[in-house]
Short mmCIF file of C-alpha atoms and ligand atoms in Angstrom, two decimals:
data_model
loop_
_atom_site.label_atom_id
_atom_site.label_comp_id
_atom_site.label_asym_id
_atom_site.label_seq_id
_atom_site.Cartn_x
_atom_site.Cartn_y
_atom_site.Cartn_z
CA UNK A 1 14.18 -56.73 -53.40
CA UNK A 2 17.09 -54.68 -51.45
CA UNK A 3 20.09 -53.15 -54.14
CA UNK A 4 23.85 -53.74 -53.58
CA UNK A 5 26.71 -54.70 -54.67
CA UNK A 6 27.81 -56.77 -58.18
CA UNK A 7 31.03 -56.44 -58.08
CA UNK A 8 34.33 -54.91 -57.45
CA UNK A 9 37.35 -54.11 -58.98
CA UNK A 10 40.70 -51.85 -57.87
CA UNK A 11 43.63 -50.37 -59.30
CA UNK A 12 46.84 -49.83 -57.40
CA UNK A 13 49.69 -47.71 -58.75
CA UNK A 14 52.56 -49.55 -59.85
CA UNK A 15 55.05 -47.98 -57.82
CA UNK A 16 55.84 -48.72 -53.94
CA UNK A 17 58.08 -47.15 -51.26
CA UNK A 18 58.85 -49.80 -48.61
CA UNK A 19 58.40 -47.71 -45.11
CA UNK A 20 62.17 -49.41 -44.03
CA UNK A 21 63.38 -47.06 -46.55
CA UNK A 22 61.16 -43.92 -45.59
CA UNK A 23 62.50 -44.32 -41.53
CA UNK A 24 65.84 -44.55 -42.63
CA UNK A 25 65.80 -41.46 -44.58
CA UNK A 26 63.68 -39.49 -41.45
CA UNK A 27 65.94 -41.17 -38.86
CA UNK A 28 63.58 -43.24 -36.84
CA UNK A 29 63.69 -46.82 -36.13
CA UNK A 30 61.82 -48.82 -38.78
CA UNK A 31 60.06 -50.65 -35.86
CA UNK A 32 57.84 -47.31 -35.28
CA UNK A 33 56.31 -47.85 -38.53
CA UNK A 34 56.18 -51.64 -39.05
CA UNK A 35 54.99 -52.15 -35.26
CA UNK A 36 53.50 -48.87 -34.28
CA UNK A 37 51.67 -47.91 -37.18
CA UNK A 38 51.22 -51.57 -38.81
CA UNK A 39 52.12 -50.84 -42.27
CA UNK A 40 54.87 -52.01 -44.47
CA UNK A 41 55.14 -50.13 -47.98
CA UNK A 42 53.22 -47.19 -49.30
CA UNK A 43 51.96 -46.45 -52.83
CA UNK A 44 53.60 -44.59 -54.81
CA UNK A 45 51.60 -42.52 -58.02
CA UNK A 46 53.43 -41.02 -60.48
CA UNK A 47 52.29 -37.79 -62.01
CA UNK A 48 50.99 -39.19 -65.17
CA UNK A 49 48.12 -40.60 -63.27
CA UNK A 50 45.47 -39.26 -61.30
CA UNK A 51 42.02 -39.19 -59.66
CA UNK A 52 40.48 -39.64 -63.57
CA UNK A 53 42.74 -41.97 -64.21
CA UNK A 54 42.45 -44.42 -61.33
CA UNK A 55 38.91 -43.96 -61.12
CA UNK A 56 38.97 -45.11 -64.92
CA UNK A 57 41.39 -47.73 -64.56
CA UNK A 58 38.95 -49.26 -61.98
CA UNK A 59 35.42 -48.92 -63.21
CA UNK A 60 36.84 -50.18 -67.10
CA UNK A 61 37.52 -53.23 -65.50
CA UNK A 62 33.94 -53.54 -64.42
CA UNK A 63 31.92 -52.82 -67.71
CA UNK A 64 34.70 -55.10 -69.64
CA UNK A 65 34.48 -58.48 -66.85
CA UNK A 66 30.23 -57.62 -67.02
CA UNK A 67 29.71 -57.24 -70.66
CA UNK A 68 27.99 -53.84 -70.04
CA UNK A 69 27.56 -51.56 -72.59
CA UNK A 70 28.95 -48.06 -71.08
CA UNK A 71 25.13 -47.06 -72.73
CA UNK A 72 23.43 -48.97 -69.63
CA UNK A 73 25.03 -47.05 -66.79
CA UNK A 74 22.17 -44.45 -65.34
CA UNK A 75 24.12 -43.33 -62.86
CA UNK A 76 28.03 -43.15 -62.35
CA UNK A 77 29.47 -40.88 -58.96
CA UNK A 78 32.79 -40.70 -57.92
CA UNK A 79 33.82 -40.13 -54.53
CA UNK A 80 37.20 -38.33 -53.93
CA UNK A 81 38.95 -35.92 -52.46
CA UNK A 82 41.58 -35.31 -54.65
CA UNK A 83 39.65 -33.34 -57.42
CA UNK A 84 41.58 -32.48 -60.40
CA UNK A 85 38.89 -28.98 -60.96
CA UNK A 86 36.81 -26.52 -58.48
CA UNK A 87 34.08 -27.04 -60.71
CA UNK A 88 33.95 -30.00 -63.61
CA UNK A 89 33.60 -33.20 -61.48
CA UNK A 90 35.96 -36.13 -61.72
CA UNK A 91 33.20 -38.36 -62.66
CA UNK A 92 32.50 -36.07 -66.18
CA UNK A 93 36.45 -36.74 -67.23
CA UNK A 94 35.55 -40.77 -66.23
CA UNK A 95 32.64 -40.54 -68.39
CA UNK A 96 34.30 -39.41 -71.26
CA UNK A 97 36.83 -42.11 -71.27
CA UNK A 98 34.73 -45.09 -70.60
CA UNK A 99 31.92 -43.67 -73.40
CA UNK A 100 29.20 -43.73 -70.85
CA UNK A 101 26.40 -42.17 -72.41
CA UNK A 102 24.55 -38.99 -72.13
CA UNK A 103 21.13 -40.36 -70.16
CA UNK A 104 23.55 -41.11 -67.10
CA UNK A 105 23.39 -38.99 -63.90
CA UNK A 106 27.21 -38.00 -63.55
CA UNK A 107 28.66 -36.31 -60.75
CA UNK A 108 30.84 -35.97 -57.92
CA UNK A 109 30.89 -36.43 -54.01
CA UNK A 110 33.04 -34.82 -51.48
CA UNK A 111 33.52 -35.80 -47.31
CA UNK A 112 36.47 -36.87 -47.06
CA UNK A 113 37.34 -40.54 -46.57
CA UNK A 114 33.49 -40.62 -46.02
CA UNK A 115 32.90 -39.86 -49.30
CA UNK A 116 32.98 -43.35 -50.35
CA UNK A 117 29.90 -44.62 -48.52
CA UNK A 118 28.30 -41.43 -49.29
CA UNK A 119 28.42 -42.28 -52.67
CA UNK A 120 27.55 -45.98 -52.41
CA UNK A 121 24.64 -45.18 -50.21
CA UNK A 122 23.34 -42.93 -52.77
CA UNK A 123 23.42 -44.93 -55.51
CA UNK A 124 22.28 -48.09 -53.76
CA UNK A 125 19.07 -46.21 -52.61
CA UNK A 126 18.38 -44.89 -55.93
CA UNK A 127 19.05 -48.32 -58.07
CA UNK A 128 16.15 -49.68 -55.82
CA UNK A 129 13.64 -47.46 -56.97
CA UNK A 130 14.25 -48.54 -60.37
CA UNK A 131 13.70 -52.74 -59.71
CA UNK A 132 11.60 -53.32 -62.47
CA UNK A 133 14.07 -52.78 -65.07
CA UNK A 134 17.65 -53.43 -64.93
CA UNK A 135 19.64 -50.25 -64.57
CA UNK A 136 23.29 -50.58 -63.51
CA UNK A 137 25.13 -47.52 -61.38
CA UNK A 138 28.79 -47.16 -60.74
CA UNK A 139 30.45 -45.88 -57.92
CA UNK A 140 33.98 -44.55 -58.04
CA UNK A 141 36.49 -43.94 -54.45
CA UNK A 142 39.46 -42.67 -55.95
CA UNK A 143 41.76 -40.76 -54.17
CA UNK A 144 46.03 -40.04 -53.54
CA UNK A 145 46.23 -39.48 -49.76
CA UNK A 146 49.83 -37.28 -50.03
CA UNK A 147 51.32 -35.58 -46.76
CA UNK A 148 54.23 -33.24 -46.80
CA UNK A 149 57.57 -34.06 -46.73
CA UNK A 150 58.41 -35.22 -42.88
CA UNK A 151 55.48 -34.84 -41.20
CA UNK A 152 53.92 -37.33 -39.03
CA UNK A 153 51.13 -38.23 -41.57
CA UNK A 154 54.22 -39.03 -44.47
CA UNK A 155 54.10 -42.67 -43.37
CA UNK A 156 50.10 -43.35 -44.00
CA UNK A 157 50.37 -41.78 -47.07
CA UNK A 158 49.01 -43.98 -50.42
CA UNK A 159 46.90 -43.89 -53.39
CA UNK A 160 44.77 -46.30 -55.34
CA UNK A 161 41.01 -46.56 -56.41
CA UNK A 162 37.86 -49.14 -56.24
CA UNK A 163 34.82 -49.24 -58.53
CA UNK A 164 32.04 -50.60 -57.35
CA UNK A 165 28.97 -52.02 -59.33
CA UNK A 166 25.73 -51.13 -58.17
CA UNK A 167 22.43 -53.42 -59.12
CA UNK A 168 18.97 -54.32 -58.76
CA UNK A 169 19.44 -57.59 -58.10
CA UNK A 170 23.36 -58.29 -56.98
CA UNK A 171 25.07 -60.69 -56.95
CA UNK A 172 27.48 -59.72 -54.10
CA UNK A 173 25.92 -58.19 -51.11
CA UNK A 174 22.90 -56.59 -50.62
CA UNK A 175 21.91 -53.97 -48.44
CA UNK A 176 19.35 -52.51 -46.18
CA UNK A 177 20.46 -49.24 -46.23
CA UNK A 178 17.68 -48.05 -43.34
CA UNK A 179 19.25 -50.11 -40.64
CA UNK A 180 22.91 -47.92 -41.06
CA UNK A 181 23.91 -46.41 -38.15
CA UNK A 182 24.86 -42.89 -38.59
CA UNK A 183 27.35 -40.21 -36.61
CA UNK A 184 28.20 -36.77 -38.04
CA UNK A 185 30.07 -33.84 -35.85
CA UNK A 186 31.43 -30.60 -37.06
CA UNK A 187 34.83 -30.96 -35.83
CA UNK A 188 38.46 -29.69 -37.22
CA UNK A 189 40.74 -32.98 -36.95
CA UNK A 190 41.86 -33.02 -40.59
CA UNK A 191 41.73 -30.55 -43.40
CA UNK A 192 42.68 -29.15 -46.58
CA UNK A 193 41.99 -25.72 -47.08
CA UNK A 194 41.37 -24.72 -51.06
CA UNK A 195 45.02 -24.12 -52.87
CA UNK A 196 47.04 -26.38 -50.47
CA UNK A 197 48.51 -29.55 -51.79
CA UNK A 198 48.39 -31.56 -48.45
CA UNK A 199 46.69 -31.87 -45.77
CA UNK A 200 46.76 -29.93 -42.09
CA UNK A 201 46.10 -32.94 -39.43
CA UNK A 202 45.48 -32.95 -36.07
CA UNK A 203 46.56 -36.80 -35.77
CA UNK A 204 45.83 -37.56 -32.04
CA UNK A 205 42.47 -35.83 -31.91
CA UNK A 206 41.76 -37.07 -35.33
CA UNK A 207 42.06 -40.49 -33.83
CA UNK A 208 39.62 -39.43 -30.85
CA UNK A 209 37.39 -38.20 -33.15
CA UNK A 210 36.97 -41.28 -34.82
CA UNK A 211 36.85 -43.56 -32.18
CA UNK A 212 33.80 -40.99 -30.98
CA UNK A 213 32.52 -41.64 -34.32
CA UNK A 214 32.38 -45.30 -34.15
CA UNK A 215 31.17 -45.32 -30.93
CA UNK A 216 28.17 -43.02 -32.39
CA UNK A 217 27.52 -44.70 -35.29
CA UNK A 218 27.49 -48.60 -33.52
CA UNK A 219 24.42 -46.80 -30.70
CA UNK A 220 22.71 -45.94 -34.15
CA UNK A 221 23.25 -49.65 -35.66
CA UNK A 222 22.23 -51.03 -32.51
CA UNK A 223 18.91 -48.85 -32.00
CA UNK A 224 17.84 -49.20 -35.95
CA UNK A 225 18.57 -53.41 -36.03
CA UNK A 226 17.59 -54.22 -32.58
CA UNK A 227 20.57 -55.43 -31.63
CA UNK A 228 21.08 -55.33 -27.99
CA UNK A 229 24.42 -54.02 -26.52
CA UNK A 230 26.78 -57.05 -25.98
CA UNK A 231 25.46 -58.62 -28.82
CA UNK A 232 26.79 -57.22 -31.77
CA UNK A 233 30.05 -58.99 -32.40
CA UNK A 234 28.20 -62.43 -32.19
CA UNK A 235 25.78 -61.05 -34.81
CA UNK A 236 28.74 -60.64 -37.13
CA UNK A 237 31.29 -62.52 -38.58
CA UNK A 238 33.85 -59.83 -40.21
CA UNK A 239 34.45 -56.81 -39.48
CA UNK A 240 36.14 -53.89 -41.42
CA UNK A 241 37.28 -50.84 -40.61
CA UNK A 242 38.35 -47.22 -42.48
CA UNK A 243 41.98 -48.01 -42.40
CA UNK A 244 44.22 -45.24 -42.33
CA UNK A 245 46.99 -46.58 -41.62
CA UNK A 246 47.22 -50.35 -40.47
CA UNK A 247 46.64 -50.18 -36.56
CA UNK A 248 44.13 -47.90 -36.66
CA UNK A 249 41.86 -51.14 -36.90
CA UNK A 250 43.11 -52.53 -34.21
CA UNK A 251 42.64 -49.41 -32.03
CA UNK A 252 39.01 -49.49 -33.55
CA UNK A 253 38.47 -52.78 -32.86
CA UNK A 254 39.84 -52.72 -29.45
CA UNK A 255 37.12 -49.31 -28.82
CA UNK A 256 34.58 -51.63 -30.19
CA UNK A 257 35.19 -54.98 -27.76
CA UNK A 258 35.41 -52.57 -24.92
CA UNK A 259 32.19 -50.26 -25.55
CA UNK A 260 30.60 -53.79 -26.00
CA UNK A 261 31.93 -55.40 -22.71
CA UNK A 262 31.52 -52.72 -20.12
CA UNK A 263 32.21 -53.44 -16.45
CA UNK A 264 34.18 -56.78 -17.85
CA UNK A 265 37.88 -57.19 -15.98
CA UNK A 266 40.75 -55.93 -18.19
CA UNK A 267 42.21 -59.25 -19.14
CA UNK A 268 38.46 -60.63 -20.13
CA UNK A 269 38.97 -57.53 -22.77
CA UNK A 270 42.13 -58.53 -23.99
CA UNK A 271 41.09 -62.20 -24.36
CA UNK A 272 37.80 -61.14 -26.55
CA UNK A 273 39.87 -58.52 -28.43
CA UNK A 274 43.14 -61.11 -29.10
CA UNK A 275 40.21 -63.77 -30.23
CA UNK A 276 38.03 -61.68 -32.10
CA UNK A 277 40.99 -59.24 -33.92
CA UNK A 278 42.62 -62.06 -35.44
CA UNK A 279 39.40 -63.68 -36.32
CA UNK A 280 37.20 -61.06 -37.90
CA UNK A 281 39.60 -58.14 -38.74
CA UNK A 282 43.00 -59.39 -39.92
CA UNK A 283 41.29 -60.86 -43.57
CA UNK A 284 40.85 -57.44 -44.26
CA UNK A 285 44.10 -55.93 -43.34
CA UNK A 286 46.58 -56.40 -46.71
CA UNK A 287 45.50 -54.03 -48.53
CA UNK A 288 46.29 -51.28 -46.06
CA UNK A 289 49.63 -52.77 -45.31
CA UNK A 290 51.07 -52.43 -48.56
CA UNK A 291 49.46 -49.79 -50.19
CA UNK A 292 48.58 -47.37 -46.80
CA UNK A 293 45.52 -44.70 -47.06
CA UNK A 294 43.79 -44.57 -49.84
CA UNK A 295 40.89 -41.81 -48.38
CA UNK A 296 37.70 -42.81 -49.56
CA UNK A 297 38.39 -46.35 -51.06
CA UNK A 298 40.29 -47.75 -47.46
CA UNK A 299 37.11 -49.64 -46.52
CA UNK A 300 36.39 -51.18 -49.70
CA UNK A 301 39.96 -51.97 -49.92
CA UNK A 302 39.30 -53.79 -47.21
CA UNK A 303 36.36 -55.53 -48.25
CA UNK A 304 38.55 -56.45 -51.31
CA UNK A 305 41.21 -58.04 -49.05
CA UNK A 306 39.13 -60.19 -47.07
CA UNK A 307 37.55 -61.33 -50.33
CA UNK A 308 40.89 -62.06 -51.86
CA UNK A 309 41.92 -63.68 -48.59
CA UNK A 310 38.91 -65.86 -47.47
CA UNK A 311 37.33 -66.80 -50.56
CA UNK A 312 34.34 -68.69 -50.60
CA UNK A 313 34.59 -69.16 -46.62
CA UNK A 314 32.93 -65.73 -46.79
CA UNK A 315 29.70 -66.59 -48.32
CA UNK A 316 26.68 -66.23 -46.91
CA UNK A 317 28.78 -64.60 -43.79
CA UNK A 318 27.55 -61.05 -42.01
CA UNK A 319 30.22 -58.48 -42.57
CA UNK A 320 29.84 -55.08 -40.58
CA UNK A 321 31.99 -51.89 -42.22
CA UNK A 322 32.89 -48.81 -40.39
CA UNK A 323 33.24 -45.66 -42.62
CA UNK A 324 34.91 -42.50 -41.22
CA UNK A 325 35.30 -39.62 -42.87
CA UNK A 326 37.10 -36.53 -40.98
CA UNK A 327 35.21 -33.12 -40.63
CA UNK A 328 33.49 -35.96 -39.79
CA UNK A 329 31.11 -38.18 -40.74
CA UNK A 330 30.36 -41.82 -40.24
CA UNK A 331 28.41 -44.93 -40.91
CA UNK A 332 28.49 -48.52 -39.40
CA UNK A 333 26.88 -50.94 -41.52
CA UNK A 334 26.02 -54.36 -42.47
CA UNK A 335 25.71 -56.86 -45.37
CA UNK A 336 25.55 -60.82 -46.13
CA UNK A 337 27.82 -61.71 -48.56
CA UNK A 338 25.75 -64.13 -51.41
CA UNK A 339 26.66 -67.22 -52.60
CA UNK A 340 28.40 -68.70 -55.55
CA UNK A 341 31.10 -65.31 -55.65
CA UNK A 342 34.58 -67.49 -56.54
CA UNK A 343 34.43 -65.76 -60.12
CA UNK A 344 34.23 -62.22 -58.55
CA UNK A 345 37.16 -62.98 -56.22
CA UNK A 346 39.13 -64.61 -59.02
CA UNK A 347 38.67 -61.42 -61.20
CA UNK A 348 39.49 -59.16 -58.18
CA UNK A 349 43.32 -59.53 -58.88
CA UNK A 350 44.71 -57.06 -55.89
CA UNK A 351 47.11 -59.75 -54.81
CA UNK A 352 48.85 -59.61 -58.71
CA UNK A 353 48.82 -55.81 -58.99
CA UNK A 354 50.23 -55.76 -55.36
CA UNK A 355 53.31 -58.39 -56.81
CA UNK A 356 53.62 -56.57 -59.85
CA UNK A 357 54.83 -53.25 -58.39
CA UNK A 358 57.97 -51.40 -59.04
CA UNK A 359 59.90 -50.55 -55.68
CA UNK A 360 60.91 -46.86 -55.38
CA UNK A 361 64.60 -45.38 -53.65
CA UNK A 362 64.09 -42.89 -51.51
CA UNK A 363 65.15 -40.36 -53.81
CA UNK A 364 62.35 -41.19 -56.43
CA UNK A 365 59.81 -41.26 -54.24
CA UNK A 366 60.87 -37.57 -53.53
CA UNK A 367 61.67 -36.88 -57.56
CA UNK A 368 57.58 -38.14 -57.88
CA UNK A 369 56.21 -35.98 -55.20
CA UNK A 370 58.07 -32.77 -55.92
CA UNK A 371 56.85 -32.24 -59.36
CA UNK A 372 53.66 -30.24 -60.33
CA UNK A 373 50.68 -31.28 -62.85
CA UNK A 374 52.35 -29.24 -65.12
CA UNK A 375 55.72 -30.86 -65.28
CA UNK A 376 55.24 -34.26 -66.42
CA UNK A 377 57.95 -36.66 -65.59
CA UNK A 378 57.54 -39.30 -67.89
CA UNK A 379 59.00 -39.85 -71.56
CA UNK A 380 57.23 -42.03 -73.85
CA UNK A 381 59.51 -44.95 -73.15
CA UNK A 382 58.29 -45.40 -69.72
CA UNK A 383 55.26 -46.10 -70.81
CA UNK A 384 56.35 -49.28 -73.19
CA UNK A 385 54.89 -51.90 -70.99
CA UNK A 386 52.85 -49.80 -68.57
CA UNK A 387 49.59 -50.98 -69.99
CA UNK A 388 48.24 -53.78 -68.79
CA UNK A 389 44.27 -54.99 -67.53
CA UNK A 390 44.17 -52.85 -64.83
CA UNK A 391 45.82 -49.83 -66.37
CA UNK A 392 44.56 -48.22 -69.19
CA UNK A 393 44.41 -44.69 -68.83
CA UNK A 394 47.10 -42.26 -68.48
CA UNK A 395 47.49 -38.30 -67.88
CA UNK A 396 49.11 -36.96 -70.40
CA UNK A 397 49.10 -33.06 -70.22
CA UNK A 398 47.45 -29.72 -70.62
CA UNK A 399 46.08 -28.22 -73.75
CA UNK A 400 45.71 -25.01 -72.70
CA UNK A 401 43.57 -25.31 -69.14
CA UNK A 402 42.32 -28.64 -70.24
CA UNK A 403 43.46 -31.90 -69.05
CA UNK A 404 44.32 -34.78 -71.28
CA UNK A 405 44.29 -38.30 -71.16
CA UNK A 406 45.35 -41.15 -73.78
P1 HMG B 501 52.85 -40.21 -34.33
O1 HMG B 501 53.23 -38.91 -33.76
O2 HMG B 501 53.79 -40.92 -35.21
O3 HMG B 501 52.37 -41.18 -33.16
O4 HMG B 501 51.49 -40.00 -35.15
P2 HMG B 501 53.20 -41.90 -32.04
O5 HMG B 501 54.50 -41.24 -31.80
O6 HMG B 501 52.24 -42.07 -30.92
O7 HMG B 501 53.56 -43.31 -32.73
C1 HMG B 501 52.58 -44.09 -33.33
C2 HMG B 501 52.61 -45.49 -32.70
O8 HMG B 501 53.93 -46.04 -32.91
C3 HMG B 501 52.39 -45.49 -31.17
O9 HMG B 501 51.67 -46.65 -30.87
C4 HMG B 501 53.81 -45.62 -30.63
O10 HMG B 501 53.86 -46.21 -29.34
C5 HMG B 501 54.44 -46.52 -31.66
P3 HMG B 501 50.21 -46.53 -30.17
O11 HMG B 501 50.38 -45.78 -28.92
O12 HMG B 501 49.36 -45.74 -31.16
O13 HMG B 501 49.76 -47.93 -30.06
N1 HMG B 501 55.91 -46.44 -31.73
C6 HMG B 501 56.71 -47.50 -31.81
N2 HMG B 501 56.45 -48.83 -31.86
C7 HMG B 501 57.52 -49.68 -31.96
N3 HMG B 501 58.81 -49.26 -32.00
C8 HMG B 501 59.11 -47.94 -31.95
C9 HMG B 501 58.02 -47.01 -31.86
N4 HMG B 501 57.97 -45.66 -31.79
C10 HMG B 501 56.65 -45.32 -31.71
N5 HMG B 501 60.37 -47.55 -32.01
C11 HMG B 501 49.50 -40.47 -36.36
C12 HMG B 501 50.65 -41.07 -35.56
C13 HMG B 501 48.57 -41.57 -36.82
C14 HMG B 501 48.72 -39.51 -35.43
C15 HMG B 501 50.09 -39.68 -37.57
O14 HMG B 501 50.68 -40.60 -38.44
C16 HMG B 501 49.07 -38.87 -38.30
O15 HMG B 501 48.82 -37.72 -37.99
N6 HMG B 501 48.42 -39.49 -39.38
C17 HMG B 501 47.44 -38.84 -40.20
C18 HMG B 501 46.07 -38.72 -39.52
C19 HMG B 501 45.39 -40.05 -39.31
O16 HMG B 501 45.70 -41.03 -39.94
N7 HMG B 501 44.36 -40.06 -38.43
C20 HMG B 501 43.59 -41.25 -38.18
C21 HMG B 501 42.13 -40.97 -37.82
S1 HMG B 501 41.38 -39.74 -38.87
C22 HMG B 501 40.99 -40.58 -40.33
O17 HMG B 501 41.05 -41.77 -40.38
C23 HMG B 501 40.60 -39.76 -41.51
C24 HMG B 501 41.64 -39.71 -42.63
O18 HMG B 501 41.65 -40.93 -43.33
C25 HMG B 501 41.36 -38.53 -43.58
C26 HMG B 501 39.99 -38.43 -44.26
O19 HMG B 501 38.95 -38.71 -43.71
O20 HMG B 501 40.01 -37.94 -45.40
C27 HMG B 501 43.04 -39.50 -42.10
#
């Protein structure tokens, strides 16, 4: 019996900034980031949330939908790379709030956007040891992917967080963990050094780096599943990609279709790529439209999306994920989606959060960014109505050096 996947649940922040608005205030035509980067509005959090809190906000929704008492979970990781401390892990502060108990393996996992698959990896691999009683593990991506002010990463900037539920026998996707395809490079294409707020980018060899990846990491799929070059996008049926930002996919894809059709004529490519892109990619595409990077979460945002978009048409369907992580690190993998999932998709509610949002002015969106941890912008009466099902938790402060939530 292989471990995956249960189920899934994400929280969004409830504030967007349309990118129209963003090119008008930088003075470039809206066109460069509608068409030439794909996306259309970027999440916005405000400083009263965090990592903790949109970690928390996600995996809550899991124990409550499951019935699990927070007493069952054995292990619970969160992947991020938006720490809130050098040393006491995300995952202890998520602990605390959702009462998860003390014989629970806590901790958290840094590599970037890779982070994510790190973490599910991990956890799916050690739920199968344990298959002959029922232990439950959660896995956490939470992340706020912020660039500074005018630079060329400003308009792939969001935020936003998936819990994932990890089982013995699941009910979602399992997976065979030994047939991933791996790719890992020491390479400097995106950073943050220790103290800086944002990130240092390299943003044109950062997207060589992971097309290098991909290609990498598919030779490693192919060589571990048998699958014979040429052959892999008939094997599959979707495909989803680390998304950060919404044309990155399409570049990706486009890498894929022609590492996979070598010595074909260039309009053969186009034709497979046209046919195939629209097929097996765009299903997974929304959430990175509207909400933008979200670091370690963008895949399973994606995964998300094409749930919320093709429904039950996904069952028993072969979905292949591409996980990049810079620094870098990668893994292309597969799973079959199980049958009988409409209750997970109907519980999924992305879509709602996504029509719920508040839009931002320009001017907010700056007010929200500019202010420290320390300086929290809210007053109480904000918060009259911010609780809802998928927001519970909120930062509230420091006591001293120590965070606190409500
Ligand atoms: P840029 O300088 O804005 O790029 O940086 P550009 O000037 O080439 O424009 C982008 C696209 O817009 C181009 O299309 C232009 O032609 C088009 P492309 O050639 O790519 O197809 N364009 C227009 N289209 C229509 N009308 C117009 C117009 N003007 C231009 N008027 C870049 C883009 C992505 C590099 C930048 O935003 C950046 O540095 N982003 C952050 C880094 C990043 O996202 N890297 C991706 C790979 S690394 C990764 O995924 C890891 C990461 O998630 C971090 C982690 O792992 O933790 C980032």
């Amino acid at each position: 019996m292989l471990a995956g996947v249960s189920d899934i649940a994400i929280h969004i922040p409830k504030y967007y900034l349309p990118h129209e608005e963003l090119a008008k205030a930088r003075g470039v035509p809206k066109e460069k980031f509608h068409t030439g980067l794909g996306n259309r509005n970027m999440a916005i959090i405000p400083n009263w949330e965090d990592a903790v809190t949109m970690g928390a906000n996600a995996a809550v929704q899991l124990l409550e939908r499951n019935n699990i008492n927070p007493d069952e979970v054995r292990q619970l990781v969160v992947s991020t790379e938006s720490g809130v401390d050098h040393s006491k892990p995300v995952a202890s502060f998520v602990q605390g709030l959702l009462n998860i108990g003390t014989r629970c393996r806590v901790y958290e996992i840094k590599h970037a956007c890779y982070g994510g698959t790190a973490g599910l990896i991990d956890s799916i691999e050690w739920i199968s040891r344990h298959n002959n009683s029922e232990p439950k593990g959660i896995v956490i991506m939470t992340d706020i992917a912020k660039y500074g002010f005018g630079t060329l990463g400003e308009p792939t900037q969001g935020a936003g967080a998936l819990a994932l539920l990890v089982e013995a026998k699941p009910r979602l996707f399992s997976l065979d963990t030994m047939l991933n395809g791996i790719y890992s490079k020491d390479v400097h294409d995106f950073w943050r050094p220790t103290g800086h707020r944002v990130p240092i980018v390299d943003g044109k060899y950062s997207i060589n780096c992971y097309l290098t990846a991909l290609e990498g990491a598919v030779s490693h799929f192919r060589e571990n599943s048998g699958i014979k070059e040429g052959e892999l996008l008939d094997n599959l049926d979707y495909l989803i990609y680390h998304m950060p930002f919404t044309n990155m996919a399409r570049k990706a894809h486009r890498h894929l279709v022609e590492i996979e059709n070598k010595g074909a004529l260039p309009e053969r490519i186009e034709e497979i790529f046209e046919e195939s892109f629209e097929r097996m990619v765009v299903p997974s595409l929304r959430g990175v439209q509207e909400v933008g990077n979200i670091y370690t979460g963008s895949v399973y945002m994606g995964l998300a999306s094409l749930l919320e978009s093709e429904r039950e048409k996904v069952e028993k369907k072969k979905v292949g994920l591409f996980s990049y992580g810079s620094g870098c690190g990668a893994e292309f993998f597969q799973c079959e989606i199980k049958s009988g999932i409409s209750s997970i998709v109907d519980a999924i509610g992305m879509n709602e959060q996504l029509e719920n949002r508040k839009k931002l002015t320009f001017e907010q969106y700056v007010q929200f960014y500019s202010k420290s941890d320390q300086e929290i912008l809210y007053h109480p009466e904000e918060l009259t109505g911010y609780k809802d099902k998928f927001t519970r938790f909120v930062f509230t402060g420091f006591q001293g050096h120590k965070r606190q939530y409500a």
